[in-house]
Every structure is written in structure tokens, then in C-alpha cells.
Amino acid sequence: MRRVLMAVVALSAALVAGCDDAGASPVAPPPTAPAAAAGGACQLLDFGMVNAKLGLNLSVAAGASMDNSFSCVLQTAAGSYPDLVLSVTTTTIGADVFSSAIAPKDGQAVPGLGLVAYQRPTPAAEKSGADAEKSGPGAEKSGPGVEVGWLAGNKRIIKLALRLAPEAGDEQAAADMPKMVELAKLIDLSSL
């Protein structure tokens, strides 16, 4: 089970970090083009729906897939943050294993989302790994964020993460938490 968890975490990180690698398809669509055109988990997202729920202006999408995992990153055309990351991985685990092995210890339960779900704030962070090496000293930081994860009824582990701009405060992330939960519920319905 720990190997499955580590594989999901590693794959999500690789898919998000590798959006400019082979298999990823960054797309700067015109305002009327759907995010789904980027492939991967972007097929579950729509710029209009996301922007309306979160009050953002995301317009660039990059999707990737590997084996039974799919990811999508939405960003503004103006910069790296805010960004929204969606990852979806098929699984055979049940709600009990998700709660004990996948959901973070600091996550709060989210009723009415999937079989079992959590939400949690995430701290501001500097770019790491290859991103930091490419950027050099003074690598761009993200602001705080919000993460919602759940086990969908169709046996998929889904994680939705919003990272805000560096100047955003924790109060903005707290205000975005219920918006992210509502967006997650819409995605959960569209993933059936």
C-alpha cells in the first residue's frame, strides 16, 4: 500500500513538473477554447467554470498522462501564479485506506464529496528541484494555497490544488477553501 501511495505522489509530482516534457501538451487557447484541448485531466476542466468558481482569470492549460494517471495545470497568461493543478489516478483502494494512508494528517474531512475527502491549506513555497535550477537564485515563490483530495465513487484518487500569487495572504487561501470544495464537487460529478 505504501508503494501505491508513493507511486501516486511521485507520479503527480512528475506529471506536474514535466508539463513541458514529451507527453505534455501546453496550450495557450483563445478565450473561447476549452481547457480540455490540452488533454490529460484537463478534459474534466473548463476555463469558464473554474474562473467563475474561483474568481480567477486562468487561460493557459497543460495536460499530461502516464499509465493510469492524468494531470492538468491551469495558469494565467501573465505568470506562473495563481495556478490550479488537477491530478487523477485510478486505484483499487477503499475509503478506509484512503483515509489512513492517502489523506494528510492535517486534512479536514469534507462531507458530500466522493466516498471520502479532505481539505487543507498549504503554505507558501519556493520552486524546488529542476524548476529552481532553471530559475536560479531568487526563484519565484508561490503564495499560500488550498488542497482538496478525494476518493471518487469510480475508484479514482483525485487531488485539486490551488497555489496563489506570492503576494496573497493566508486569509485569501482561507476564503478560497469553500470555493475549491464547490469546484471539486463539480469535477467529481463530471468524472463519473
Tab-separated table of C-alpha atoms in Angstrom:
chain	number	residue	atom	x	y	z
A	1	MET	CA	0.000	0.000	0.000
A	2	ARG	CA	2.831	2.377	0.835
A	3	ARG	CA	4.262	1.705	-2.646
A	4	VAL	CA	0.938	2.691	-4.219
A	5	LEU	CA	0.881	5.913	-2.198
A	6	MET	CA	4.484	6.736	-3.077
A	7	ALA	CA	3.797	5.983	-6.743
A	8	VAL	CA	0.752	8.291	-6.785
A	9	VAL	CA	2.671	11.115	-5.113
A	10	ALA	CA	5.723	10.672	-7.349
A	11	LEU	CA	3.641	10.450	-10.498
A	12	SER	CA	1.611	13.542	-9.620
A	13	ALA	CA	4.807	15.496	-8.992
A	14	ALA	CA	6.386	14.186	-12.200
A	15	LEU	CA	3.316	14.968	-14.263
A	16	VAL	CA	3.061	18.493	-12.910
A	17	ALA	CA	6.820	19.168	-13.129
A	18	GLY	CA	7.050	17.614	-16.564
A	19	CYS	CA	4.337	19.577	-18.290
A	20	ASP	CA	6.950	20.899	-20.726
A	21	ASP	CA	8.315	17.409	-21.441
A	22	ALA	CA	7.199	14.903	-24.068
A	23	GLY	CA	3.671	13.713	-23.459
A	24	ALA	CA	2.548	17.078	-22.145
A	25	SER	CA	0.701	19.490	-24.309
A	26	PRO	CA	0.843	23.134	-23.237
A	27	VAL	CA	-1.884	25.123	-24.906
A	28	ALA	CA	-2.486	28.852	-24.937
A	29	PRO	CA	-6.035	28.704	-26.252
A	30	PRO	CA	-8.114	31.621	-27.371
A	31	PRO	CA	-10.614	32.660	-24.677
A	32	THR	CA	-13.363	30.512	-26.203
A	33	ALA	CA	-11.288	27.293	-26.477
A	34	PRO	CA	-11.860	24.731	-23.746
A	35	ALA	CA	-9.134	23.673	-21.341
A	36	ALA	CA	-9.927	20.114	-22.449
A	37	ALA	CA	-7.939	20.769	-25.635
A	38	ALA	CA	-4.746	20.324	-23.555
A	39	GLY	CA	-5.614	16.655	-22.838
A	40	GLY	CA	-4.804	14.774	-19.652
A	41	ALA	CA	-7.021	15.675	-16.687
A	42	CYS	CA	-7.821	18.980	-18.421
A	43	GLN	CA	-10.709	17.086	-20.010
A	44	LEU	CA	-12.506	17.498	-16.658
A	45	LEU	CA	-11.992	21.273	-16.541
A	46	ASP	CA	-13.487	24.265	-18.260
A	47	PHE	CA	-11.929	27.740	-18.034
A	48	GLY	CA	-15.328	29.393	-17.612
A	49	MET	CA	-16.394	27.070	-14.799
A	50	VAL	CA	-13.057	27.328	-12.959
A	51	ASN	CA	-12.771	31.101	-13.324
A	52	ALA	CA	-16.386	31.649	-12.250
A	53	LYS	CA	-15.984	29.469	-9.136
A	54	LEU	CA	-12.583	30.812	-8.070
A	55	GLY	CA	-12.758	34.407	-9.301
A	56	LEU	CA	-9.584	33.980	-11.376
A	57	ASN	CA	-8.582	34.594	-14.981
A	58	LEU	CA	-6.886	31.305	-15.898
A	59	SER	CA	-6.418	30.919	-19.642
A	60	VAL	CA	-3.450	28.585	-20.267
A	61	ALA	CA	-3.657	24.791	-19.879
A	62	ALA	CA	-1.132	21.954	-19.957
A	63	GLY	CA	-2.170	18.333	-19.615
A	64	ALA	CA	-0.187	15.135	-19.258
A	65	SER	CA	-0.822	11.442	-18.795
A	66	MET	CA	1.217	8.429	-17.807
A	67	ASP	CA	-0.168	4.923	-17.391
A	68	ASN	CA	-3.364	5.324	-15.324
A	69	SER	CA	-2.644	8.850	-14.081
A	70	PHE	CA	-3.628	12.145	-15.614
A	71	SER	CA	-2.827	15.737	-14.677
A	72	CYS	CA	-3.677	19.261	-15.700
A	73	VAL	CA	-2.262	22.668	-14.827
A	74	LEU	CA	-4.192	25.870	-15.484
A	75	GLN	CA	-2.442	29.249	-15.231
A	76	THR	CA	-2.910	32.838	-16.242
A	77	ALA	CA	-1.203	34.014	-19.404
A	78	ALA	CA	0.558	36.670	-17.315
A	79	GLY	CA	2.604	34.447	-14.995
A	80	SER	CA	3.146	31.266	-13.039
A	81	TYR	CA	0.710	32.022	-10.214
A	82	PRO	CA	-2.056	31.594	-9.450
A	83	ASP	CA	-2.246	28.082	-10.803
A	84	LEU	CA	-4.636	25.204	-10.421
A	85	VAL	CA	-3.390	21.611	-10.555
A	86	LEU	CA	-5.690	18.623	-11.006
A	87	SER	CA	-4.405	15.053	-10.802
A	88	VAL	CA	-6.427	11.870	-11.276
A	89	THR	CA	-5.179	8.323	-10.683
A	90	THR	CA	-7.136	5.091	-10.920
A	91	THR	CA	-6.944	2.863	-7.862
A	92	THR	CA	-8.305	-0.253	-6.200
A	93	ILE	CA	-8.185	1.079	-2.625
A	94	GLY	CA	-11.223	1.702	-0.460
A	95	ALA	CA	-12.266	4.638	1.699
A	96	ASP	CA	-10.561	3.228	4.803
A	97	VAL	CA	-7.166	3.016	3.086
A	98	PHE	CA	-7.592	6.467	1.531
A	99	SER	CA	-8.342	7.940	4.965
A	100	SER	CA	-5.428	6.232	6.701
A	101	ALA	CA	-2.731	6.261	4.008
A	102	ILE	CA	-3.505	8.969	1.436
A	103	ALA	CA	-5.273	11.809	3.228
A	104	PRO	CA	-2.791	14.065	5.054
A	105	LYS	CA	-2.896	14.093	8.846
A	106	ASP	CA	-3.686	17.826	8.846
A	107	GLY	CA	-6.586	17.449	6.403
A	108	GLN	CA	-10.149	18.167	7.478
A	109	ALA	CA	-12.973	15.899	6.304
A	110	VAL	CA	-15.207	17.189	3.514
A	111	PRO	CA	-18.715	15.735	3.668
A	112	GLY	CA	-20.610	15.246	0.409
A	113	LEU	CA	-17.543	14.821	-1.807
A	114	GLY	CA	-16.745	11.389	-3.250
A	115	LEU	CA	-16.565	8.394	-0.942
A	116	VAL	CA	-14.208	10.220	1.411
A	117	ALA	CA	-12.461	13.591	1.069
A	118	TYR	CA	-10.187	16.086	2.805
A	119	GLN	CA	-9.331	19.765	2.535
A	120	ARG	CA	-6.345	21.656	3.866
A	121	PRO	CA	-4.466	24.908	3.471
A	122	THR	CA	-0.944	24.728	2.028
A	123	PRO	CA	1.901	27.105	2.905
A	124	ALA	CA	3.738	29.411	0.509
A	125	ALA	CA	6.705	27.694	-1.114
A	126	GLU	CA	9.704	28.343	-3.329
A	127	LYS	CA	10.119	26.471	-6.571
A	128	SER	CA	12.146	23.351	-5.971
A	129	GLY	CA	14.240	20.828	-7.851
A	130	ALA	CA	14.677	21.332	-11.577
A	131	ASP	CA	12.386	24.390	-11.565
A	132	ALA	CA	14.658	26.184	-9.086
A	133	GLU	CA	17.775	25.201	-11.038
A	134	LYS	CA	16.274	26.635	-14.227
A	135	SER	CA	15.244	29.804	-12.406
A	136	GLY	CA	18.478	30.349	-10.488
A	137	PRO	CA	18.816	32.441	-7.343
A	138	GLY	CA	15.681	34.229	-6.220
A	139	ALA	CA	13.411	31.564	-7.674
A	140	GLU	CA	9.784	32.608	-7.773
A	141	LYS	CA	7.752	31.703	-4.717
A	142	SER	CA	4.124	30.750	-4.732
A	143	GLY	CA	1.779	32.198	-2.194
A	144	PRO	CA	-0.250	30.006	0.133
A	145	GLY	CA	-2.789	27.653	-1.322
A	146	VAL	CA	-5.572	25.164	-0.848
A	147	GLU	CA	-5.695	21.422	-1.491
A	148	VAL	CA	-8.779	19.216	-1.791
A	149	GLY	CA	-8.395	15.476	-2.288
A	150	TRP	CA	-10.924	12.692	-2.532
A	151	LEU	CA	-11.643	9.116	-3.461
A	152	ALA	CA	-14.278	9.245	-6.176
A	153	GLY	CA	-17.045	6.681	-6.461
A	154	ASN	CA	-15.494	5.415	-9.699
A	155	LYS	CA	-12.271	4.355	-7.905
A	156	ARG	CA	-10.130	7.370	-8.715
A	157	ILE	CA	-7.917	9.353	-6.387
A	158	ILE	CA	-8.413	12.996	-7.315
A	159	LYS	CA	-6.431	15.949	-5.993
A	160	LEU	CA	-7.164	19.590	-6.754
A	161	ALA	CA	-4.605	22.176	-5.614
A	162	LEU	CA	-4.649	25.952	-5.939
A	163	ARG	CA	-1.439	27.948	-5.440
A	164	LEU	CA	-1.898	31.678	-5.137
A	165	ALA	CA	0.385	34.512	-6.215
A	166	PRO	CA	3.297	35.320	-3.863
A	167	GLU	CA	1.640	38.479	-2.548
A	168	ALA	CA	-1.536	36.629	-1.476
A	169	GLY	CA	-2.039	36.079	2.221
A	170	ASP	CA	-3.339	33.201	4.290
A	171	GLU	CA	-6.707	34.952	4.553
A	172	GLN	CA	-7.093	34.728	0.761
A	173	ALA	CA	-6.357	30.995	0.879
A	174	ALA	CA	-8.909	30.580	3.687
A	175	ALA	CA	-11.503	32.443	1.611
A	176	ASP	CA	-10.759	30.171	-1.374
A	177	MET	CA	-11.240	26.922	0.604
A	178	PRO	CA	-15.055	26.718	0.232
A	179	LYS	CA	-14.774	27.750	-3.430
A	180	MET	CA	-12.319	24.912	-4.048
A	181	VAL	CA	-14.636	22.414	-2.340
A	182	GLU	CA	-17.509	23.537	-4.589
A	183	LEU	CA	-15.279	23.217	-7.662
A	184	ALA	CA	-14.185	19.748	-6.502
A	185	LYS	CA	-17.833	18.696	-6.245
A	186	LEU	CA	-18.424	19.790	-9.846
A	187	ILE	CA	-15.327	17.893	-11.004
A	188	ASP	CA	-16.439	14.826	-9.052
A	189	LEU	CA	-19.769	14.860	-10.889
A	190	SER	CA	-18.083	15.260	-14.275
A	191	SER	CA	-15.655	12.382	-13.608
A	192	LEU	CA	-18.400	9.738	-13.295
